[in-house]
Amino acid sequence: MSTKIEIKDLNVGFHSDGQTKQVLHQVSLIVPENKKIGIIGESGSGKTQTVLSILGLISGEPGVISGKIKYRDNFILDTSANSKKQWKRIYGEKTQLLRGHEISIIFQDAKASLIPYRTIEEQAIETWKDLNGNQSRLEIIENARSLLEEMNLSDPERVLRSYPNQLSGGESQRAYIMLALLGSPSLLIADEPTSSLDRENADNLLNIIKKLCSDKKISLLLISHDLRDVIEHTDQIYVLFDGHVLEQFSPKNRTPTHPYTKFLMSMVDGELIKELKADPDSDNSVTNLVQNGNMNEKYACPYYKFCSLSRTLSTKEQQKCKNEKPSLEMFSDNNKSACWHDK
Amino acid sequence: MLKVTDLKKAFKNKDGTKVEILKKLNIEIKKGEILGIIGESGCGKTTFLRTVLRLEEADSGSVLYNGVDLMKISKNEIRNKIRRNLRYVYQHPEASLNPGVTVGKSLLNTCKLFHTNELEKKVADSLELVGLPFEYKSSFPHELSGGEKRRAVLARALITEPQMIFADEPFSGLDKILQARLIQSFLRIQKQRELTYILVSHDQSIINNISDRIFRLQNGILQQIKS
């Protein structure tokens, strides 16, 4: 299968308090054509930085430190090829060409992303102008109308004539998605589109996004902090923790094995809370939540401090967690979990 | 332990129209129980907690706590006899901790309000109970992480050795690792002290699994959805 986006060994960092704080560590990720990929992680795990790097929108210094990003067969970022000045220039130029045309992004809050003093129709036309499109006004409006119709809106004309404050939450979300899809992108990035929604509305919205992507052959990169979103709606999931990819798995083919992913699963299905409720002092591999080692210490495995599996290991095995970093590449294709001991 | 009968509360809109937030609300809470309350935002969950505790005056109804009607006694009696037993944990720990006062001092002040003795020991016990290291008594709120602040307000609620804790969204805004630990602390303390909890949350997966009974607050009425 051909690849749409490939990120390889990406390192990103920012200056803070006179030091460089790295926020992404050797992140690698592949979005194949017409597939739906999920990124899951808590706040601060580097989800948004990962997708912003695809769009060349990382601001701050030093930003991208090293790594490669390929769009189809083209390198849009390759820090090994040229001098820093050169690769930065190429990265900026190439991502600018992709934004809006080939790759679109939608953020969390639809209402906040729409311009409050322009009707949806005016915003559609403006978006199209920004993309230097050559369609007529009527064609753009027709295009916008049919997109809204495809999202099960019964009265798309009214939505087009409305200002954002006249729309319901669901309508503004659909209008926002419509604007993102006007340029016919081939990759849609959705950055926590469901974070303010309850379960039912979240599933509805994701079903709409999924259907549009399938119909129009758009690849989807869905970011979420809720494991349920990505398990139900994507083909392949990357689990990010503190800027590291800890596990990559396909929800249809494999249950995750990494202690962190397992912990997240147990929080989602409530197993952990059930066990704690039965016995708050129970001490098995999931319920043991005590912290390992020193909080200020850096260990080779980024999850070591919180890992409940590591407490069941021998001292020698724990030494390995502390001193040798496990990475996905070390393990075979069908078991991509960055853990020494979950096999 | 606590019996709420026909509790009513309405607020006035800017244009003078009345909005009934709580209409004839009835509920009975048993000792040692964890009661979960869910509902859409704006449905009156917080108002319910505040009205029961008389942080907000109800329009009518009664709240019997160990035989005493909280709606009928004076504010002074509430302050002196009731507050230490029924504690409220606010939704926003940032807003409820005084930024200029250390955690230890904040706990001490609460103790003093209720004239308890062995103050220092109480502070140490309370911090230990919620899993905060003793050194944290000299920390200011801004030096704590989100999860630690939540623990600090819980410690402050526990320091008077209450019988009931009313907690408004105690687990929100935390990442999953901190959430799990805080839930463990809540449950440990409950077991040790036979506490009764009323928890308000919009996180269904937590509420479903932590609560003994769950009620939904909708249109001003509580409806039981899990027993």
XYZ file of C-alpha atoms in Angstrom:
570
model
C 0.000 0.000 0.000
C 1.306 3.414 -0.868
C 2.122 5.884 1.831
C 0.660 9.338 2.178
C 2.698 10.698 5.048
C 5.722 9.178 6.647
C 7.381 10.730 9.660
C 10.736 9.257 10.570
C 12.713 9.823 13.770
C 11.323 13.269 14.390
C 12.776 15.265 17.271
C 11.184 18.530 18.302
C 12.117 20.800 21.178
C 11.688 24.238 22.662
C 13.811 26.534 24.772
C 12.602 26.912 28.297
C 14.527 28.335 31.250
C 17.721 28.463 29.202
C 17.521 24.777 28.307
C 16.086 22.895 25.375
C 13.149 20.821 26.446
C 12.504 18.060 23.980
C 8.800 17.451 23.363
C 9.063 14.765 20.669
C 11.613 11.967 20.834
C 12.323 9.913 17.696
C 8.679 9.872 16.691
C 7.930 7.743 13.622
C 4.510 7.407 12.090
C 2.978 6.305 8.793
C -0.348 7.329 7.282
C -1.118 5.027 4.338
C -3.407 6.169 1.484
C -7.120 6.065 2.358
C -6.540 4.814 5.895
C -7.667 6.198 9.215
C -4.902 6.614 11.739
C -5.347 7.542 15.375
C -2.968 9.241 17.799
C -3.800 8.930 21.456
C -2.126 10.546 24.428
C -2.705 12.777 27.430
C -2.259 16.528 27.335
C 1.406 17.353 26.857
C 2.214 14.014 25.250
C 3.106 15.629 21.920
C 0.040 14.764 19.820
C -0.518 18.248 18.499
C 3.199 18.909 17.924
C 3.352 15.761 15.809
C 0.602 16.897 13.461
C 1.743 20.506 13.386
C 5.101 19.242 12.153
C 3.360 17.759 9.111
C 1.927 21.184 8.326
C 5.164 23.061 9.052
C 3.364 25.034 11.742
C 5.669 24.415 14.690
C 6.522 27.791 16.104
C 9.238 28.576 18.604
C 12.908 27.764 18.731
C 14.550 25.444 17.953
C 11.341 23.665 16.865
C 12.238 20.777 14.605
C 15.654 19.479 15.671
C 16.032 16.537 13.323
C 14.034 13.995 11.372
C 12.391 13.321 8.038
C 8.869 13.803 6.763
C 7.778 12.438 3.419
C 4.574 13.417 1.621
C 3.807 10.759 -0.981
C 7.292 10.282 -2.485
C 8.533 13.753 -1.721
C 10.619 14.759 1.261
C 9.087 17.879 2.755
C 11.547 17.722 5.619
C 14.959 16.126 5.584
C 17.382 17.497 8.112
C 20.207 15.233 6.952
C 20.263 16.383 3.326
C 21.287 20.032 3.472
C 22.499 22.778 5.739
C 20.077 23.892 8.447
C 19.239 27.108 6.633
C 18.460 25.214 3.454
C 16.289 22.489 4.907
C 14.339 25.031 6.928
C 13.610 27.009 3.759
C 12.542 23.927 1.787
C 10.411 22.695 4.708
C 8.649 26.068 4.910
C 7.991 26.294 1.181
C 6.783 22.755 0.705
C 4.456 22.696 3.694
C 2.940 25.995 2.621
C 1.969 24.424 -0.701
C 0.354 21.479 1.065
C -1.661 23.372 3.672
C -5.338 23.670 2.787
C -4.832 22.101 -0.645
C -3.527 18.653 0.158
C -3.746 18.639 3.944
C -6.439 20.260 6.047
C -6.751 20.448 9.800
C -9.719 20.951 12.105
C -9.292 21.920 15.731
C -11.232 21.288 18.906
C -13.644 24.162 19.060
C -15.632 24.749 15.880
C -17.363 27.892 17.143
C -14.074 29.513 18.097
C -12.534 28.717 14.733
C -15.294 30.298 12.650
C -15.219 34.050 12.048
C -18.092 35.484 14.123
C -18.940 38.415 11.823
C -19.069 36.586 8.483
C -21.749 34.245 7.218
C -20.726 30.665 6.471
C -21.139 31.386 2.756
C -18.763 34.364 2.913
C -16.269 32.263 4.835
C -16.470 29.540 2.206
C -15.719 32.049 -0.546
C -12.899 33.581 1.450
C -11.383 30.175 2.153
C -11.520 29.377 -1.523
C -9.799 32.677 -2.422
C -7.062 31.921 0.072
C -6.457 28.692 -1.781
C -6.207 30.582 -5.102
C -8.978 28.510 -6.560
C -10.439 29.355 -9.936
C -14.041 28.346 -9.474
C -16.855 30.850 -9.784
C -18.797 32.079 -6.782
C -21.774 29.938 -7.696
C -19.679 26.818 -8.058
C -18.098 27.320 -4.621
C -21.484 27.800 -2.980
C -22.823 24.733 -4.730
C -19.793 22.773 -3.576
C -20.276 23.973 0.017
C -23.977 23.156 -0.103
C -23.424 19.614 -1.318
C -20.752 19.027 1.343
C -23.173 20.157 4.051
C -25.851 17.928 2.571
C -23.525 14.954 2.707
C -23.151 15.615 6.428
C -26.893 15.034 6.898
C -27.843 18.678 7.271
C -31.445 19.042 6.241
C -31.328 22.752 5.493
C -27.893 23.607 4.055
C -29.086 26.877 2.470
C -30.032 28.289 5.852
C -26.688 27.244 7.342
C -24.828 28.972 4.491
C -26.748 32.202 5.058
C -26.214 32.116 8.851
C -23.650 33.736 11.080
C -21.885 31.308 13.461
C -23.906 32.523 16.472
C -27.111 31.528 14.693
C -26.011 27.924 14.367
C -26.336 25.089 16.849
C -23.217 23.291 18.081
C -23.672 20.453 15.616
C -24.315 22.797 12.711
C -21.250 24.906 13.359
C -19.132 21.766 13.562
C -20.397 20.620 10.185
C -19.878 24.078 8.696
C -16.326 24.041 10.028
C -15.617 20.613 8.544
C -17.094 21.791 5.250
C -14.614 24.698 5.152
C -11.755 22.282 5.800
C -12.842 20.062 2.932
C -13.479 22.844 0.360
C -9.967 22.604 -1.025
C -10.454 18.840 -1.642
C -7.570 17.763 0.580
C -6.278 14.214 0.449
C -5.446 14.163 4.167
C -7.644 15.491 6.953
C -6.158 16.020 10.398
C -8.713 16.228 13.201
C -7.179 17.546 16.426
C -9.397 16.478 19.341
C -12.647 17.274 17.532
C -14.668 15.473 20.207
C -13.140 16.717 23.425
C -16.117 18.836 24.456
C -18.764 16.336 23.379
C -20.485 13.525 25.234
C -20.087 9.957 24.000
C -23.117 9.908 21.722
C -22.356 13.203 20.000
C -18.689 12.265 19.714
C -19.588 9.043 17.910
C -22.010 10.881 15.634
C -19.417 13.435 14.635
C -16.716 10.841 14.077
C -19.068 8.748 11.964
C -19.728 11.764 9.754
C -16.021 12.527 9.402
C -15.282 8.876 8.692
C -17.966 8.572 6.033
C -16.831 11.751 4.249
C -13.245 10.533 4.279
C -14.220 7.130 2.869
C -16.466 8.619 0.160
C -13.893 11.142 -0.973
C -10.854 8.900 -0.512
C -9.317 11.166 2.106
C -6.866 9.763 4.647
C -7.687 10.673 8.224
C -5.371 11.424 11.106
C -7.478 11.568 14.246
C -6.022 12.889 17.484
C -7.729 12.231 20.757
C -7.138 11.828 24.452
C -9.988 9.336 24.601
C -9.004 5.809 23.696
C -12.606 4.971 22.768
C -12.542 7.470 19.881
C -9.547 5.916 18.187
C -10.385 2.286 18.922
C -13.811 2.596 17.359
C -12.973 4.845 14.464
C -9.454 4.173 13.191
C -7.476 1.366 11.548
C -4.150 1.912 13.270
C -3.341 3.566 16.590
C -0.198 5.248 17.878
C 0.069 5.684 21.631
C 2.096 8.734 22.656
C 3.454 9.324 26.133
C 5.696 12.237 27.044
C 6.798 12.665 23.429
C 7.572 8.979 22.838
C 5.584 6.487 20.780
C 5.029 3.637 23.210
C 2.879 1.390 21.117
C 1.430 0.992 17.670
C -1.446 -1.388 17.120
C -4.401 -2.128 14.943
C -7.513 -2.354 17.114
C -9.038 -4.981 14.855
C -6.106 -7.375 14.901
C -4.424 -7.079 18.244
C -5.146 -6.149 21.801
C -2.500 -3.783 23.101
C 0.223 -5.143 25.362
C 2.139 -2.087 26.586
C 1.496 -1.413 30.303
C 0.520 2.199 29.553
C -2.019 1.280 26.879
C -3.370 -1.434 29.143
C -3.704 1.091 31.937
C -5.634 3.457 29.635
C -7.886 0.582 28.567
C -8.607 -0.315 32.181
C -9.601 3.290 32.900
C -11.886 3.407 29.857
C -13.737 0.166 30.530
C -13.817 0.900 34.258
C -12.053 -2.333 35.264
C -9.451 -0.460 37.276
C -12.013 1.516 39.268
C -14.089 -1.611 39.858
C -11.053 -3.391 41.265
C -10.084 -0.431 43.437
C -13.623 -0.171 44.716
C -13.598 -3.822 45.732
C -10.241 -3.332 47.435
C -8.491 0.053 47.337
C -5.292 -1.551 48.602
C -5.241 -4.349 46.073
C -1.801 -4.692 44.639
C -1.748 -6.409 41.266
C -0.076 -5.393 38.031
C -2.783 -2.863 37.157
C -3.920 -1.459 40.476
C -0.479 -0.746 41.844
C -0.295 2.968 41.149
C 2.644 3.854 43.357
C 5.427 5.699 41.646
C 8.720 4.005 40.820
C 12.095 5.502 41.535
C 12.843 9.188 41.798
C 10.438 11.694 40.242
C 13.247 13.960 39.051
C 15.294 11.174 37.552
C 15.220 10.412 33.820
C 14.992 6.739 32.984
C 15.594 5.120 29.609
C 12.018 3.853 29.422
C 9.850 6.985 29.642
C 7.014 5.099 31.332
C 9.179 3.394 33.980
C 8.167 5.743 36.794
C 4.492 4.914 36.425
C 4.768 1.345 35.193
C 2.865 -1.175 37.290
C 4.317 -4.069 35.325
C 7.864 -3.142 36.321
C 7.039 -3.761 39.979
C 6.497 -7.427 39.245
C 9.958 -7.733 37.683
C 13.288 -8.819 39.123
C 15.918 -6.205 39.954
C 17.915 -7.235 36.909
C 14.942 -6.803 34.627
C 14.190 -3.416 36.168
C 17.771 -2.339 35.482
C 17.124 -2.925 31.810
C 14.058 -0.614 31.920
C 16.113 2.053 33.656
C 19.132 1.932 31.397
C 18.141 0.752 27.909
C 15.497 2.534 25.912
C 13.053 0.151 24.236
C 11.841 1.372 20.847
C 9.188 0.096 18.463
C 11.700 -0.767 15.757
C 13.357 -3.361 17.957
C 10.324 -5.564 17.886
C 8.744 -7.493 15.041
C 6.008 -6.000 12.845
C 3.071 -7.570 14.568
C 4.064 -6.677 18.099
C 5.010 -3.037 18.114
C 5.163 -2.179 21.753
C 8.132 -0.309 23.210
C 8.423 -2.503 26.281
C 11.073 -5.063 27.195
C 8.858 -7.216 29.299
C 5.297 -7.340 27.972
C 5.968 -10.071 25.391
C -28.005 9.874 57.337
C -29.178 12.701 55.119
C -32.700 13.066 53.843
C -33.651 15.737 51.359
C -37.377 16.366 50.950
C -39.107 18.569 48.376
C -36.121 20.856 47.932
C -36.852 23.816 45.691
C -34.607 26.509 44.327
C -35.224 29.064 41.621
C -33.046 31.864 40.275
C -34.155 35.079 38.683
C -33.038 35.896 35.174
C -31.910 39.387 34.233
C -35.348 40.120 32.799
C -37.017 39.088 36.042
C -38.333 35.720 34.887
C -37.879 32.837 37.294
C -35.922 29.730 36.363
C -36.630 26.727 38.526
C -33.355 24.866 38.898
C -34.478 22.402 41.544
C -38.136 21.371 41.573
C -39.253 19.200 44.461
C -36.077 17.273 44.837
C -36.100 14.150 47.015
C -33.254 11.868 47.986
C -32.071 9.841 50.956
C -28.421 9.073 51.532
C -27.167 6.237 53.705
C -24.025 6.142 55.793
C -20.923 4.880 54.003
C -22.491 5.187 50.594
C -20.969 6.623 47.423
C -23.650 8.465 45.573
C -22.998 9.626 42.027
C -24.863 12.504 40.437
C -24.685 13.115 36.720
C -26.394 15.564 34.405
C -25.798 17.958 31.541
C -23.857 21.106 32.246
C -26.132 23.787 33.628
C -28.696 21.322 34.953
C -28.122 22.375 38.570
C -25.707 19.778 39.952
C -23.598 22.384 41.718
C -26.682 24.288 42.883
C -27.981 21.060 44.418
C -24.800 20.548 46.452
C -24.680 24.170 47.539
C -28.341 24.306 48.517
C -28.150 21.136 50.603
C -25.143 22.584 52.439
C -26.842 25.970 52.775
C -24.150 27.766 50.904
C -27.168 28.823 48.903
C -30.592 29.376 50.516
C -33.344 27.058 49.294
C -36.815 28.413 48.506
C -38.500 25.565 50.345
C -37.984 21.966 51.441
C -36.111 20.253 54.204
C -32.716 18.588 54.625
C -32.600 16.276 57.623
C -29.120 15.436 58.838
C -29.128 13.025 61.793
C -32.572 14.289 62.714
C -31.757 18.026 62.475
C -33.370 20.085 59.710
C -30.530 22.103 58.214
C -32.975 24.512 56.612
C -34.438 25.521 59.976
C -31.367 26.148 62.147
C -29.419 29.396 62.264
C -26.337 30.151 60.157
C -24.316 30.135 63.363
C -25.384 26.649 64.226
C -24.588 25.521 60.702
C -21.128 27.003 61.071
C -20.414 25.587 64.495
C -22.060 22.202 64.358
C -22.600 21.168 60.773
C -19.762 22.469 58.578
C -17.103 20.274 60.134
C -19.160 17.154 59.458
C -20.406 17.947 56.000
C -17.531 19.169 53.848
C -17.643 20.604 50.391
C -14.833 20.148 47.866
C -15.024 22.828 45.229
C -14.765 22.151 41.526
C -11.795 24.446 40.971
C -8.967 23.833 43.434
C -7.068 26.846 42.037
C -9.900 29.129 43.047
C -10.454 27.615 46.442
C -6.848 27.660 47.699
C -5.580 31.048 48.819
C -2.591 31.734 46.531
C -0.685 33.618 49.247
C -0.935 30.914 51.889
C 0.993 27.644 52.092
C -0.871 24.354 52.033
C 0.023 23.647 55.668
C -1.195 27.050 56.790
C -4.377 26.638 54.817
C -5.049 23.342 56.601
C -4.193 24.889 59.979
C -6.609 27.765 59.400
C -9.400 25.328 58.709
C -8.577 23.445 61.927
C -8.598 26.640 63.940
C -12.027 27.563 62.606
C -13.332 24.461 64.264
C -11.276 24.795 67.467
C -9.690 21.384 67.208
C -6.516 20.513 69.097
C -3.302 18.712 68.120
C -3.206 20.933 65.065
C 0.217 19.930 63.737
C -0.566 16.251 63.975
C -3.870 16.739 62.204
C -2.123 18.476 59.302
C 0.393 15.652 59.018
C -2.312 12.970 59.175
C -4.469 14.694 56.652
C -1.639 15.119 54.148
C -0.672 11.502 54.578
C -4.231 10.373 54.058
C -4.414 11.959 50.613
C -0.896 10.840 49.709
C 0.912 14.186 49.770
C 4.432 14.219 51.268
C 4.654 16.127 54.567
C 7.104 18.662 53.040
C 4.241 19.960 50.932
C 2.897 21.836 53.917
C 5.385 24.595 53.083
C 4.421 24.749 49.416
C 2.259 27.457 47.913
C -0.607 26.424 45.638
C 1.176 27.595 42.477
C 4.027 25.188 43.229
C 1.692 22.202 43.047
C 0.528 20.310 39.970
C -3.166 19.977 39.129
C -3.450 16.606 40.820
C -1.597 17.793 43.912
C -3.902 20.799 44.267
C -6.891 18.461 44.144
C -5.280 16.412 46.892
C -4.609 19.531 48.946
C -8.270 20.603 48.888
C -9.302 17.065 49.746
C -6.862 17.107 52.679
C -8.382 20.375 53.836
C -11.849 18.865 53.699
C -10.730 15.792 55.633
C -8.891 17.610 58.386
C -12.063 18.205 60.403
C -12.813 14.464 60.332
C -16.129 14.875 58.532
C -18.829 12.290 58.000
C -19.739 13.332 54.507
C -17.858 14.819 51.595
C -19.677 16.650 48.835
C -17.292 16.784 45.890
C -17.964 18.774 42.733
C -16.143 17.280 39.730
C -13.201 16.083 41.853
C -11.523 14.161 39.034
C -11.905 16.546 36.096
C -9.016 18.181 34.282
C -6.509 15.532 35.337
C -4.712 13.078 33.129
C -5.567 9.419 33.513
C -2.604 8.468 35.706
C -3.401 11.191 38.241
C -7.100 10.432 38.032
C -6.520 6.772 38.888
C -4.383 7.683 41.873
C -6.852 10.216 43.199
C -9.689 7.713 42.844
C -7.604 5.223 44.803
C -7.084 7.816 47.557
C -10.807 8.604 47.674
C -11.660 4.931 48.036
C -8.950 4.224 50.612
C -10.084 7.097 52.797
C -13.678 6.045 52.485
C -12.812 2.564 53.658
C -10.682 3.774 56.566
C -13.126 6.372 57.857
C -16.472 5.013 56.710
C -17.105 8.244 54.864
C -20.168 9.036 52.813
C -19.529 10.657 49.449
C -21.735 12.597 47.124
C -19.843 12.935 43.873
C -20.873 15.120 40.988
C -19.204 14.345 37.703
C -19.818 14.306 33.988
C -17.360 11.444 33.467
C -19.726 8.524 33.061
C -17.108 5.804 33.113
C -15.812 6.943 36.515
C -19.233 7.564 38.047
C -20.628 4.248 36.794
C -17.889 2.271 38.451
C -17.235 4.200 41.634
C -20.810 4.829 42.801
C -23.154 2.578 44.756
C -26.147 4.446 43.412
C -26.374 6.927 40.548
C -28.911 9.678 40.007
C -29.439 11.859 36.987
C -30.447 15.468 37.584
C -32.708 16.555 34.774
C -35.375 19.262 34.609
C -34.913 19.913 38.308
C -35.646 16.353 39.380
C -33.356 13.537 40.526
C -33.958 10.204 38.890
C -32.229 7.028 39.993
C -30.505 5.200 37.143
C -28.428 2.629 39.004
C -29.055 0.903 42.298
